[in-house]
Amino acid sequence: MKKNDSKNTGTKKKSKKNNNVMFGIGCVVLGLLVLLIFFLVNKDQIFTNLKETDFFGNVFGATPQVIENHEITQKNQKEEIPLKNDSVTITIENENSRKNNEEKIDIQNENTESSQQNLNSTNDDLSETVLEQKNVQNKNESPKIEENQEKSKKQNVEQKVPQNETRKDEQVKQIVQNIDLQLCFLEIDGDGLVYRKMIKRKVPKSDSPLTNAIKLLLKGPDPLQSTEKNCMSVIPKGTNLLSAKVQDGVAYLNFNDALEFNQDGVVGRNYSLEQIVFTATSFSTVKSVQILIEGKKQDYLGSEGTWIGSPLSRENF
């Protein structure tokens, strides 16, 4: 029994030792895992610190290639501050590198100022050269411009001459535009009989051809015209046309009172009215004539009484 108890106690001790060993191994493994995880999480920071402090170089005399190739993490870096000119940036890393960076910034600013001055000077030089070239071009082109101006003046003069001639031609044409007016005069044949004679007279065109025709009739025949040499008129001298208008085919002719006093009596008044009516009705717009004396309508012309109280047409003679 004692032997068995001693065996049991021995086995229990062994098992405890084994458990203690396994526990120790587990703790070690757990510690190594914790260290490994910590190393993996903070690898960049650890490599950065080792590189900055040159730990391996001071202790072992040489730094591993992995640490030398390692770049400084962004945690130690700070934001880049862009200046007004995009070519200059400030990178603040550590307290040790601030002085170097500030010196670099000063140098870059000096370089930018000098470059700007150089640019300004080159721009000034370019502007001066451009102005000189323009002046030279203007000097070279000035005689050409003068020649072109002289040519244009000559062309304008040449153009003005035919234009003026055409205007003169148009004016002459307007003046030369004539119309034929029909005037009623009287003529005596070899037997002593009196009959009317319609003659055509070429006169300048006017805006009131009826008024023009009646006034020419009152002046009498023109002896210089071959067709009017033997013609005569019995309209009393001093008779004037005061006004004339056409309305609804009726020509209203207003005369002064000299028309009433005819030295040839009733026959002369009848012939004078015939001359007036046939001259006025030669226009297509006039069918009859209403005689007015001093702007008034009256029934008879003269003391012996020739009817003028209504419009007269060619059928009345």
Coordinates of C-alpha atoms in Angstrom, one line a residue:
M1 CA 0.0 0.0 0.0
K2 CA 2.8 2.4 0.8
K3 CA 4.4 1.7 -2.5
N4 CA 1.3 2.5 -4.3
D5 CA 0.8 5.7 -2.4
S6 CA 4.4 6.7 -3.1
K7 CA 3.9 6.0 -6.8
N8 CA 0.7 8.1 -6.8
T9 CA 2.4 11.0 -5.1
G10 CA 5.3 10.8 -7.6
T11 CA 3.1 10.8 -10.6
K12 CA 1.1 13.7 -9.1
K13 CA 4.4 15.7 -8.7
K14 CA 5.4 14.9 -12.2
S15 CA 2.1 16.0 -13.6
K16 CA 2.3 19.2 -11.6
K17 CA 5.8 19.8 -12.9
N18 CA 4.6 19.2 -16.5
N19 CA 1.7 21.5 -16.0
N20 CA 4.0 24.2 -14.6
V21 CA 6.3 23.7 -17.6
M22 CA 3.4 23.9 -20.1
F23 CA 2.1 27.0 -18.3
G24 CA 5.5 28.6 -18.5
I25 CA 5.8 27.7 -22.1
G26 CA 2.3 29.1 -22.8
C27 CA 3.2 32.3 -21.1
V28 CA 6.3 32.7 -23.1
V29 CA 4.5 32.0 -26.3
L30 CA 1.8 34.4 -25.3
G31 CA 4.4 37.1 -24.5
L32 CA 6.1 36.5 -27.8
L33 CA 2.8 36.8 -29.6
V34 CA 2.1 40.1 -27.8
L35 CA 5.6 41.4 -28.7
L36 CA 5.1 40.3 -32.3
I37 CA 1.8 42.0 -32.5
F38 CA 3.2 45.1 -30.9
F39 CA 6.1 45.0 -33.3
L40 CA 3.9 44.6 -36.3
V41 CA 1.6 47.4 -35.2
N42 CA 4.5 49.8 -34.4
K43 CA 6.9 48.5 -37.0
D44 CA 7.1 51.8 -38.9
Q45 CA 7.6 53.8 -35.7
I46 CA 10.2 51.4 -34.4
F47 CA 12.1 51.4 -37.8
T48 CA 11.9 55.2 -37.8
N49 CA 13.3 55.5 -34.3
L50 CA 16.0 53.0 -35.0
K51 CA 16.9 54.9 -38.2
E52 CA 16.9 58.3 -36.6
T53 CA 18.9 57.2 -33.5
D54 CA 21.2 55.0 -35.6
F55 CA 20.9 52.3 -32.9
F56 CA 22.5 49.5 -34.9
G57 CA 25.3 51.7 -36.1
N58 CA 26.2 52.7 -32.6
V59 CA 25.9 49.2 -31.1
F60 CA 26.9 46.8 -33.8
G61 CA 28.7 49.3 -36.1
A62 CA 26.4 48.7 -39.1
T63 CA 22.8 49.4 -39.8
P64 CA 20.7 46.6 -41.5
Q65 CA 19.6 47.3 -45.1
V66 CA 15.9 47.0 -44.2
I67 CA 16.2 49.9 -41.7
E68 CA 18.3 52.1 -44.1
N69 CA 15.7 51.6 -46.9
H70 CA 12.8 52.4 -44.6
E71 CA 11.1 55.7 -45.2
I72 CA 10.0 58.0 -42.3
T73 CA 6.4 57.4 -41.5
Q74 CA 3.7 60.0 -42.0
K75 CA 3.2 60.3 -38.2
N76 CA 6.4 62.2 -37.8
Q77 CA 5.7 64.2 -40.9
K78 CA 3.5 67.3 -40.9
E79 CA 1.3 68.9 -43.6
E80 CA 3.0 70.7 -46.5
I81 CA 2.1 74.4 -46.5
P82 CA 1.9 75.8 -50.1
L83 CA 3.1 79.3 -50.4
K84 CA 1.7 81.9 -52.9
N85 CA 4.2 80.7 -55.5
D86 CA 3.5 77.0 -56.1
S87 CA 7.2 76.1 -56.6
V88 CA 8.0 76.7 -52.9
T89 CA 6.7 74.3 -50.2
I90 CA 7.7 74.0 -46.5
T91 CA 7.9 70.5 -45.0
I92 CA 8.3 70.4 -41.2
E93 CA 9.6 67.1 -40.1
N94 CA 11.6 67.1 -36.8
E95 CA 13.2 69.6 -34.6
N96 CA 16.6 68.7 -36.1
S97 CA 15.5 69.4 -39.7
R98 CA 13.7 72.7 -39.0
K99 CA 16.8 74.8 -39.4
N100 CA 17.8 73.1 -42.7
N101 CA 14.3 73.6 -44.1
E102 CA 14.2 77.2 -43.1
E103 CA 17.5 77.8 -44.8
K104 CA 16.1 76.1 -47.9
I105 CA 13.0 78.2 -47.9
D106 CA 15.0 81.4 -47.7
I107 CA 17.2 80.3 -50.6
Q108 CA 14.1 79.3 -52.7
N109 CA 12.4 82.7 -52.0
E110 CA 15.6 84.5 -53.1
N111 CA 15.6 82.4 -56.2
T112 CA 12.0 83.2 -57.0
E113 CA 12.5 86.9 -56.5
S114 CA 15.5 86.9 -58.8
S115 CA 13.5 84.9 -61.4
Q116 CA 10.7 87.3 -61.2
Q117 CA 13.1 90.2 -61.7
N118 CA 14.6 88.5 -64.6
L119 CA 11.1 87.9 -66.1
N120 CA 10.2 91.5 -65.7
S121 CA 13.4 92.6 -67.3
T122 CA 12.9 90.2 -70.2
N123 CA 9.3 91.4 -70.6
D124 CA 10.5 95.0 -70.7
D125 CA 13.1 94.1 -73.3
L126 CA 10.6 92.3 -75.4
S127 CA 8.1 95.2 -75.3
E128 CA 10.9 97.6 -76.3
T129 CA 11.9 95.3 -79.3
V130 CA 8.2 94.9 -80.3
L131 CA 7.7 98.7 -80.2
E132 CA 10.9 99.2 -82.3
Q133 CA 9.7 96.6 -84.8
K134 CA 6.3 98.3 -85.0
N135 CA 7.9 101.7 -85.6
V136 CA 10.0 100.2 -88.3
Q137 CA 7.0 98.6 -89.9
N138 CA 5.0 101.8 -89.7
K139 CA 7.9 103.7 -91.3
N140 CA 8.1 101.1 -94.0
E141 CA 4.3 101.1 -94.5
S142 CA 3.8 104.8 -94.3
P143 CA 4.7 105.5 -98.0
K144 CA 2.5 102.6 -99.0
I145 CA -0.4 104.0 -97.0
E146 CA 0.1 107.4 -98.7
E147 CA 0.2 105.8 -102.1
N148 CA -3.0 103.9 -101.3
Q149 CA -4.7 107.1 -100.1
E150 CA -3.7 108.9 -103.3
K151 CA -5.1 106.0 -105.3
S152 CA -8.3 106.0 -103.4
K153 CA -8.6 109.8 -103.8
K154 CA -8.2 109.4 -107.6
Q155 CA -10.7 106.6 -107.7
N156 CA -13.2 108.7 -105.7
V157 CA -12.7 111.6 -108.1
E158 CA -13.1 109.3 -111.0
Q159 CA -16.3 107.9 -109.5
K160 CA -17.6 111.3 -108.6
V161 CA -17.3 112.5 -112.2
P162 CA -19.6 110.0 -113.8
Q163 CA -22.0 110.3 -110.8
N164 CA -22.2 114.0 -111.3
E165 CA -22.7 113.5 -115.1
T166 CA -25.4 111.0 -114.5
R167 CA -27.1 113.4 -112.1
K168 CA -26.9 116.1 -114.7
D169 CA -28.3 113.7 -117.3
E170 CA -31.2 112.9 -115.0
Q171 CA -31.9 116.5 -114.3
V172 CA -31.8 117.2 -118.1
K173 CA -34.1 114.3 -118.7
Q174 CA -36.5 115.6 -116.1
I175 CA -36.3 119.1 -117.7
V176 CA -36.7 117.6 -121.2
Q177 CA -39.7 115.5 -120.2
N178 CA -42.5 117.3 -122.1
I179 CA -46.2 116.6 -122.6
D180 CA -48.6 117.6 -125.4
L181 CA -51.4 119.9 -124.3
Q182 CA -54.4 120.4 -126.6
L183 CA -55.6 124.0 -127.0
C184 CA -58.7 125.1 -128.7
F185 CA -58.3 128.2 -131.0
L186 CA -60.4 129.6 -133.8
E187 CA -59.6 129.9 -137.5
I188 CA -61.3 131.7 -140.4
D189 CA -61.4 130.0 -143.8
G190 CA -61.5 131.7 -147.3
D191 CA -65.3 132.0 -147.1
G192 CA -65.1 133.9 -143.9
L193 CA -66.5 131.0 -141.8
V194 CA -65.2 130.6 -138.3
Y195 CA -64.4 127.1 -137.0
R196 CA -62.5 125.8 -134.0
K197 CA -59.0 124.3 -134.4
M198 CA -57.4 121.9 -131.8
I199 CA -53.7 122.3 -131.8
K200 CA -51.0 120.5 -129.8
R201 CA -48.4 122.4 -128.0
K202 CA -45.4 120.6 -126.4
V203 CA -44.7 122.0 -122.9
P204 CA -42.7 120.9 -119.9
K205 CA -44.5 118.5 -117.6
S206 CA -46.1 120.0 -114.5
D207 CA -48.2 118.9 -111.5
S208 CA -51.2 120.8 -112.7
P209 CA -51.6 120.4 -116.5
L210 CA -55.2 121.6 -116.6
T211 CA -54.2 125.0 -115.0
N212 CA -51.2 125.2 -117.3
A213 CA -53.4 124.5 -120.4
I214 CA -56.1 127.1 -119.5
K215 CA -53.4 129.8 -118.8
L216 CA -51.7 129.1 -122.2
L217 CA -55.2 129.3 -123.8
L218 CA -55.7 132.8 -122.2
K219 CA -52.4 134.0 -123.7
G220 CA -53.6 133.2 -127.2
P221 CA -51.9 131.5 -130.1
D222 CA -48.1 131.5 -130.6
P223 CA -47.2 133.0 -134.0
L224 CA -43.8 131.3 -133.9
Q225 CA -45.5 127.9 -134.1
S226 CA -46.3 126.9 -137.7
T227 CA -49.5 125.2 -136.7
E228 CA -50.8 128.4 -134.9
K229 CA -50.0 131.1 -137.5
N230 CA -53.6 131.5 -138.8
C231 CA -55.2 130.8 -135.4
M232 CA -57.0 133.4 -133.3
S233 CA -58.8 133.7 -129.9
V234 CA -61.9 135.7 -128.9
I235 CA -61.4 135.4 -125.1
P236 CA -61.3 139.0 -123.7
K237 CA -57.9 140.3 -122.9
G238 CA -57.2 140.7 -119.2
T239 CA -59.0 137.4 -118.4
N240 CA -57.2 135.5 -115.7
L241 CA -57.7 132.1 -114.2
L242 CA -58.1 132.5 -110.4
S243 CA -58.4 128.8 -109.5
A244 CA -59.1 125.4 -110.9
K245 CA -60.1 122.0 -109.6
V246 CA -61.6 118.7 -110.9
Q247 CA -64.3 116.8 -108.9
D248 CA -66.3 113.9 -110.1
G249 CA -65.5 114.7 -113.8
V250 CA -66.4 118.3 -113.5
A251 CA -63.7 121.0 -113.8
Y252 CA -64.5 124.1 -111.7
L253 CA -62.8 127.0 -113.4
N254 CA -62.8 130.3 -111.5
F255 CA -62.2 133.5 -113.7
N256 CA -62.1 137.2 -112.9
D257 CA -65.0 139.3 -114.2
A258 CA -63.0 140.3 -117.4
L259 CA -64.5 137.2 -119.0
E260 CA -67.9 138.8 -119.0
F261 CA -67.0 141.8 -121.1
N262 CA -66.5 140.6 -124.7
Q263 CA -66.2 143.1 -127.5
D264 CA -67.6 140.6 -130.0
G265 CA -70.9 140.4 -128.0
V266 CA -72.9 137.2 -127.7
V267 CA -71.1 135.4 -130.5
G268 CA -67.7 136.3 -128.9
R269 CA -68.9 135.0 -125.5
N270 CA -70.1 131.8 -127.0
Y271 CA -66.9 131.2 -128.9
S272 CA -64.8 132.0 -125.8
L273 CA -66.8 129.5 -123.7
E274 CA -66.4 126.9 -126.5
Q275 CA -62.6 127.4 -126.4
I276 CA -62.5 127.0 -122.6
V277 CA -64.7 123.9 -122.6
F278 CA -63.0 122.0 -125.5
T279 CA -59.5 122.8 -124.0
A280 CA -60.6 121.5 -120.5
T281 CA -62.4 118.4 -121.8
S282 CA -59.3 117.3 -123.8
F283 CA -58.2 115.7 -120.5
S284 CA -59.6 112.3 -119.9
T285 CA -60.6 113.2 -116.3
V286 CA -62.8 116.1 -117.3
K287 CA -66.3 115.5 -118.8
S288 CA -67.7 119.0 -118.3
V289 CA -66.8 122.5 -117.1
Q290 CA -68.5 124.7 -114.5
I291 CA -67.7 128.4 -115.1
L292 CA -67.3 130.6 -111.9
I293 CA -66.9 134.4 -111.9
E294 CA -64.9 135.8 -109.0
G295 CA -65.5 132.5 -107.1
K296 CA -69.3 132.7 -107.5
K297 CA -71.7 130.6 -109.5
Q298 CA -74.0 132.6 -111.7
D299 CA -76.7 131.7 -114.2
Y300 CA -75.6 133.9 -117.1
L301 CA -72.4 135.4 -118.5
G302 CA -72.7 139.0 -119.4
S303 CA -75.6 141.4 -119.7
E304 CA -77.1 139.8 -122.8
G305 CA -77.2 136.4 -121.1
T306 CA -75.2 133.3 -122.1
W307 CA -76.1 130.3 -119.9
I308 CA -73.4 129.2 -117.4
G309 CA -75.6 128.1 -114.5
S310 CA -74.8 124.4 -115.0
P311 CA -71.7 122.5 -116.2
L312 CA -71.1 122.8 -119.9
S313 CA -69.9 119.9 -122.1
R314 CA -68.9 119.6 -125.7
E315 CA -72.5 118.7 -126.6
N316 CA -73.6 122.3 -125.7
F317 CA -71.7 123.8 -128.7

